[in-house]
Short mmCIF file of C-alpha atoms in Angstrom, two decimals:
data_model
loop_
_atom_site.label_atom_id
_atom_site.label_comp_id
_atom_site.label_asym_id
_atom_site.label_seq_id
_atom_site.Cartn_x
_atom_site.Cartn_y
_atom_site.Cartn_z
CA MET A 1090 -195.87 56.36 42.71
CA ARG A 1091 -196.17 56.75 46.48
CA LEU A 1092 -194.63 53.98 48.60
CA ILE A 1093 -195.02 53.44 52.32
CA LEU A 1094 -192.46 51.15 53.96
CA THR A 1095 -192.30 49.86 57.52
CA ALA A 1096 -190.57 47.07 59.42
CA ASP A 1097 -190.14 45.34 62.79
CA LEU A 1098 -193.74 45.44 63.99
CA HIS A 1099 -193.13 42.41 66.28
CA TYR A 1100 -196.81 41.74 66.69
CA ASP A 1101 -196.22 38.64 68.83
CA HIS A 1102 -194.64 40.71 71.61
CA ALA A 1103 -197.17 41.96 74.15
CA ASN A 1104 -195.24 45.18 74.76
CA SER A 1105 -195.02 45.84 71.02
CA ARG A 1106 -198.59 45.22 69.88
CA GLU A 1107 -200.15 48.51 70.97
CA SER A 1108 -197.55 50.60 69.13
CA ALA A 1109 -197.85 48.28 66.11
CA ASP A 1110 -201.62 48.76 66.01
CA SER A 1111 -201.11 52.51 66.25
CA ILE A 1112 -198.63 52.72 63.37
CA ILE A 1113 -200.75 50.44 61.20
CA THR A 1114 -203.74 52.73 61.76
CA GLU A 1115 -201.57 55.70 60.82
CA ILE A 1116 -200.40 53.95 57.65
CA ASN A 1117 -203.97 53.01 56.73
CA GLN A 1118 -205.02 56.65 57.07
CA ALA A 1119 -202.00 57.98 55.15
CA GLY A 1120 -202.66 55.91 52.04
CA CYS A 1121 -200.22 54.95 49.30
CA ASP A 1122 -199.91 53.20 45.96
CA VAL A 1123 -197.68 50.37 47.21
CA LEU A 1124 -197.17 49.15 50.78
CA VAL A 1125 -194.00 47.30 51.82
CA VAL A 1126 -193.38 45.52 55.14
CA ILE A 1127 -189.71 44.63 55.55
CA GLY A 1128 -189.62 41.76 58.01
CA ASP A 1129 -190.26 40.86 61.63
CA ALA A 1130 -194.02 41.20 61.57
CA ALA A 1131 -193.98 38.29 64.04
CA ALA A 1132 -192.34 34.96 64.72
CA SER A 1133 -193.76 32.06 62.75
CA ALA A 1134 -195.51 30.24 65.62
CA GLY A 1135 -199.24 30.84 65.99
CA ASP A 1136 -201.18 33.39 63.96
CA ALA A 1137 -199.58 36.68 65.07
CA MET A 1138 -198.10 37.29 61.63
CA GLU A 1139 -201.50 36.81 60.00
CA ARG A 1140 -203.21 39.06 62.55
CA CYS A 1141 -200.61 41.76 61.95
CA LEU A 1142 -200.73 41.74 58.16
CA SER A 1143 -204.53 41.50 58.12
CA ARG A 1144 -204.83 44.83 59.93
CA PHE A 1145 -203.54 46.71 56.89
CA THR A 1146 -206.47 47.94 54.80
CA HIS A 1147 -204.49 49.18 51.79
CA PRO A 1148 -206.43 47.99 48.70
CA GLY A 1149 -203.46 48.07 46.32
CA PRO A 1150 -200.27 46.00 46.14
CA LYS A 1151 -198.90 44.88 49.50
CA LEU A 1152 -195.36 43.50 49.48
CA PHE A 1153 -193.74 41.46 52.25
CA VAL A 1154 -190.12 40.57 52.97
CA PRO A 1155 -189.46 38.18 55.88
CA GLY A 1156 -187.13 38.97 58.75
CA ASN A 1157 -185.09 36.76 61.02
CA HIS A 1158 -187.98 36.53 63.51
CA GLU A 1159 -190.19 34.91 60.88
CA LEU A 1160 -187.58 32.11 60.85
CA TRP A 1161 -187.76 31.59 64.63
CA THR A 1162 -189.35 28.24 65.32
CA THR A 1163 -189.49 25.34 67.75
CA GLU A 1164 -189.84 23.06 64.72
CA PRO A 1165 -186.70 21.46 63.24
CA ASP A 1166 -186.35 23.44 60.01
CA SER A 1167 -186.38 27.23 59.48
CA TYR A 1168 -185.18 26.73 55.90
CA ALA A 1169 -188.41 24.97 54.94
CA LEU A 1170 -190.32 27.81 56.59
CA LEU A 1171 -188.65 30.31 54.28
CA LEU A 1172 -189.04 28.29 51.09
CA VAL A 1173 -192.50 26.77 51.51
CA GLN A 1174 -194.61 27.57 54.53
CA LEU A 1175 -194.16 31.32 54.95
CA PRO A 1176 -194.70 32.15 51.25
CA ALA A 1177 -197.95 30.18 51.29
CA ARG A 1178 -199.18 31.88 54.45
CA VAL A 1179 -198.33 35.38 53.23
CA ARG A 1180 -199.84 34.85 49.77
CA SER A 1181 -203.03 33.46 51.28
CA LEU A 1182 -203.55 36.90 52.85
CA GLY A 1183 -203.28 38.62 49.47
CA TRP A 1184 -199.70 39.83 49.97
CA HIS A 1185 -196.90 39.63 47.42
CA TRP A 1186 -193.96 37.49 48.67
CA LEU A 1187 -191.14 39.81 47.65
CA GLN A 1188 -188.44 37.38 48.76
CA ASP A 1189 -188.99 35.27 45.62
CA GLU A 1190 -190.52 37.62 43.08
CA PRO A 1191 -189.78 41.29 42.30
CA PHE A 1192 -192.62 43.75 41.88
CA ILE A 1193 -192.69 45.89 38.73
CA ALA A 1194 -195.13 48.72 38.02
CA ASP A 1195 -194.69 51.40 35.37
CA ASP A 1196 -190.99 52.29 35.40
CA VAL A 1197 -190.35 51.25 39.03
CA GLY A 1198 -189.10 47.88 40.21
CA ILE A 1199 -189.01 46.73 43.83
CA VAL A 1200 -186.76 43.84 44.89
CA GLY A 1201 -186.47 42.28 48.31
CA THR A 1202 -184.64 39.83 50.52
CA ILE A 1203 -184.39 38.93 54.15
CA GLY A 1204 -180.61 39.28 53.74
CA TRP A 1205 -178.43 37.72 56.43
CA TYR A 1206 -175.04 38.08 58.08
CA ASP A 1207 -171.51 36.77 57.67
CA TYR A 1208 -169.95 38.64 60.64
CA SER A 1209 -168.43 41.26 58.33
CA PHE A 1210 -169.91 43.89 60.67
CA ALA A 1211 -168.23 42.33 63.74
CA GLN A 1212 -166.24 44.89 65.70
CA PRO A 1213 -162.50 44.05 65.60
CA ALA A 1214 -161.81 46.12 68.73
CA LEU A 1215 -163.64 43.53 70.83
CA GLY A 1216 -161.04 40.89 69.94
CA ILE A 1217 -163.61 38.08 69.94
CA PRO A 1218 -162.58 35.00 67.91
CA ARG A 1219 -164.84 33.96 65.05
CA ARG A 1220 -165.98 30.70 66.68
CA PHE A 1221 -168.01 32.67 69.22
CA TYR A 1222 -169.84 34.56 66.47
CA GLU A 1223 -170.60 31.28 64.71
CA ARG A 1224 -172.27 29.92 67.87
CA LYS A 1225 -173.89 33.32 68.56
CA VAL A 1226 -172.62 33.77 72.10
CA SER A 1227 -170.04 36.13 73.56
CA PRO A 1228 -167.14 34.76 75.65
CA GLY A 1229 -168.80 35.81 78.91
CA ALA A 1230 -172.01 34.06 77.91
CA ALA A 1231 -170.05 30.95 76.91
CA ALA A 1232 -168.64 30.83 80.43
CA TYR A 1233 -172.13 31.21 81.91
CA PHE A 1234 -174.01 28.69 79.74
CA LYS A 1235 -172.41 25.26 80.12
CA GLU A 1236 -173.46 24.09 76.63
CA TYR A 1237 -171.04 26.64 75.14
CA ARG A 1238 -168.03 26.14 77.38
CA ASP A 1239 -166.20 24.15 74.71
CA LEU A 1240 -165.64 27.50 73.00
CA LEU A 1241 -163.29 28.44 75.83
CA ASP A 1242 -160.88 25.62 75.05
CA PRO A 1243 -158.44 27.02 74.15
CA SER A 1244 -158.98 30.32 75.94
CA ASP A 1245 -155.60 31.94 75.35
CA ASP A 1246 -156.93 33.80 72.28
CA VAL A 1247 -159.77 35.45 74.23
CA PRO A 1248 -158.95 38.90 75.68
CA ALA A 1249 -159.78 39.36 79.36
CA GLU A 1250 -162.09 42.26 78.43
CA ALA A 1251 -164.10 39.95 76.15
CA MET A 1252 -164.84 37.67 79.10
CA GLU A 1253 -166.79 40.58 80.58
CA ILE A 1254 -169.14 40.64 77.58
CA VAL A 1255 -172.25 38.58 78.29
CA ALA A 1256 -174.56 38.48 75.27
CA ARG A 1257 -176.36 35.86 73.22
CA TRP A 1258 -177.98 36.29 69.79
CA ASN A 1259 -181.26 34.36 69.85
CA ASP A 1260 -181.10 33.29 66.20
CA GLY A 1261 -178.72 30.68 67.58
CA ARG A 1262 -181.56 29.22 69.64
CA PHE A 1263 -184.54 29.62 67.34
CA VAL A 1264 -183.27 29.58 63.72
CA LYS A 1265 -182.40 26.14 62.31
CA LEU A 1266 -180.90 26.51 58.87
CA HIS A 1267 -178.83 23.29 58.65
CA ARG A 1268 -176.13 25.28 56.87
CA SER A 1269 -173.66 27.99 57.86
CA ASP A 1270 -174.66 31.63 58.00
CA GLU A 1271 -172.28 32.34 55.11
CA HIS A 1272 -173.76 29.58 52.97
CA PHE A 1273 -177.28 30.81 53.68
CA LEU A 1274 -176.31 34.39 52.85
CA ASP A 1275 -174.75 33.32 49.56
CA GLU A 1276 -177.96 31.49 48.59
CA LEU A 1277 -180.01 34.58 49.36
CA LEU A 1278 -177.64 36.81 47.41
CA GLY A 1279 -178.00 34.51 44.42
CA MET A 1280 -181.78 34.87 44.60
CA LEU A 1281 -181.50 38.65 44.91
CA ARG A 1282 -179.08 38.82 41.99
CA GLY A 1283 -181.69 37.04 39.88
CA GLN A 1284 -184.30 39.62 40.85
CA LEU A 1285 -181.95 42.50 40.11
CA GLN A 1286 -181.00 41.09 36.72
CA ARG A 1287 -184.64 40.59 35.78
CA VAL A 1288 -185.72 44.09 36.80
CA SER A 1289 -182.63 45.71 35.29
CA ALA A 1290 -183.40 44.07 31.95
CA SER A 1291 -186.92 45.53 31.95
CA LYS A 1292 -187.98 49.06 31.06
CA THR A 1293 -187.83 50.19 34.67
CA GLN A 1294 -185.77 53.27 35.40
CA THR A 1295 -185.60 53.01 39.18
CA ILE A 1296 -185.11 50.03 41.49
CA VAL A 1297 -186.05 50.20 45.16
CA ALA A 1298 -184.43 47.50 47.33
CA ALA A 1299 -186.03 46.28 50.55
CA THR A 1300 -183.74 44.19 52.77
CA HIS A 1301 -184.43 43.24 56.35
CA HIS A 1302 -180.74 43.04 57.30
CA LEU A 1303 -178.41 45.99 56.80
CA PRO A 1304 -176.37 46.17 53.59
CA PHE A 1305 -174.12 49.06 54.58
CA ARG A 1306 -172.08 49.62 57.74
CA GLU A 1307 -172.99 53.33 57.53
CA LEU A 1308 -176.45 52.30 58.78
CA LEU A 1309 -175.14 50.54 61.90
CA PRO A 1310 -176.11 51.98 65.29
CA PRO A 1311 -173.42 54.00 67.07
CA SER A 1312 -171.31 52.32 69.71
CA HIS A 1313 -173.30 51.96 72.92
CA SER A 1314 -171.76 49.16 74.99
CA ALA A 1315 -169.59 46.12 74.42
CA GLN A 1316 -172.67 43.89 74.64
CA TRP A 1317 -174.45 45.82 71.90
CA ASP A 1318 -171.29 46.05 69.82
CA PHE A 1319 -171.07 42.25 69.90
CA THR A 1320 -174.50 42.01 68.26
CA LYS A 1321 -173.46 44.15 65.28
CA ALA A 1322 -172.01 40.99 63.74
CA TYR A 1323 -175.61 39.84 63.18
CA LEU A 1324 -177.06 43.02 61.71
CA GLY A 1325 -176.13 42.45 58.06
CA SER A 1326 -173.37 41.97 55.54
CA GLU A 1327 -171.07 44.02 53.35
CA LYS A 1328 -171.73 41.52 50.54
CA LEU A 1329 -175.35 42.61 50.40
CA GLY A 1330 -174.40 46.24 49.84
CA GLN A 1331 -171.76 45.32 47.28
CA LEU A 1332 -174.37 43.42 45.26
CA LEU A 1333 -176.79 46.36 45.24
CA LEU A 1334 -174.05 48.70 44.07
CA GLU A 1335 -173.43 46.48 41.02
CA PHE A 1336 -176.77 47.49 39.50
CA PRO A 1337 -177.00 51.12 38.34
CA LYS A 1338 -180.80 51.28 38.51
CA VAL A 1339 -180.82 50.72 42.28
CA LYS A 1340 -181.48 54.21 43.63
CA HIS A 1341 -183.14 53.54 46.99
CA LEU A 1342 -182.58 51.06 49.82
CA PHE A 1343 -184.79 50.55 52.87
CA CYS A 1344 -184.02 48.14 55.70
CA GLY A 1345 -184.92 47.45 59.33
CA HIS A 1346 -183.69 44.88 61.87
CA SER A 1347 -181.42 47.06 64.02
CA HIS A 1348 -184.30 49.12 65.49
CA PHE A 1349 -182.12 52.20 64.91
CA ALA A 1350 -183.10 54.90 62.42
CA ALA A 1351 -180.30 55.96 60.09
CA GLN A 1352 -179.73 57.47 56.66
CA ALA A 1353 -176.73 57.53 54.37
CA GLN A 1354 -175.91 58.24 50.75
CA ILE A 1355 -173.87 55.34 49.41
CA GLY A 1356 -172.81 56.32 45.91
CA ARG A 1357 -176.04 56.70 43.94
CA ILE A 1358 -178.10 54.80 46.58
CA SER A 1359 -180.14 56.67 49.15
CA ALA A 1360 -180.06 54.23 52.08
CA VAL A 1361 -182.55 54.38 54.96
CA ASN A 1362 -182.95 52.25 58.05
CA ILE A 1363 -186.59 52.69 59.05
CA GLY A 1364 -185.85 52.47 62.76
CA SER A 1365 -188.86 50.65 64.16
CA GLY A 1366 -188.28 48.96 67.52
CA TYR A 1367 -190.26 47.00 70.05
CA ARG A 1368 -191.87 50.06 71.63
CA GLN A 1369 -191.53 52.82 69.03
CA LYS A 1370 -192.64 52.16 65.44
CA ALA A 1371 -191.92 54.14 62.32
CA PHE A 1372 -192.60 54.16 58.61
CA GLN A 1373 -191.07 55.90 55.62
CA THR A 1374 -192.77 57.41 52.59
CA LEU A 1375 -191.07 57.49 49.19
CA LEU A 1376 -192.57 59.47 46.32
CA LEU A 1377 -191.26 58.46 42.91
CA GLU A 1378 -192.15 60.80 40.05
#
């Protein structure tokens, strides 16, 4: 079985669309048995997601996992998007909604989840208190944006260096879950556990996991600046990786989200971050004998 996997096409961004069209053309020409898109095709507003997914001409199974950008909305409820609206939109295009239902063919099973974050990848050296991560702003940004200044009272637990970090994670503005990030992650992990149990109980010999967020810190980008290090808290969760390692048939993991290509061997799992970004796109090919 030949799989092609890609992620982070960001078709709703004007500066990203040309490179997305180019990589989609390349994927169409390459051909495969199963195609997997691992999140952030486009934000939910408008029809950019549909236009993106419709450009793929692969006649066989096409599997889709949502990313955090699919949950971005000006409407009041991202949770309903994930449970109801997005699955219907994706399935209407002839794609398999991998978030809810694993894909099994021959002796290969493919499971998927958007994944999420619980700040377990936050960088302790920054010294930023947890309340800032929960509101998705750095201390310097909290001082700049008046709606976050309550985070600075008290301020005696905020290092002076942290006040120089000005960064904001836009999930805080555009994702409305009506529950904590940790609660949401735990719900998603429960869904993924159900998929893994189902596939593990079948005759499959190999499980491929597709997660938008990172499950292993070994796939994190290298340190670049304090601003970028602040955002690592939102790239994934150790819990996600721990769950995958519980199931012996999981041999491969592919993810996206960070826009940084990386590979690591985590026990028996070959882990790959595809590395697509806004301007440069990428895909991975996996041949399973």
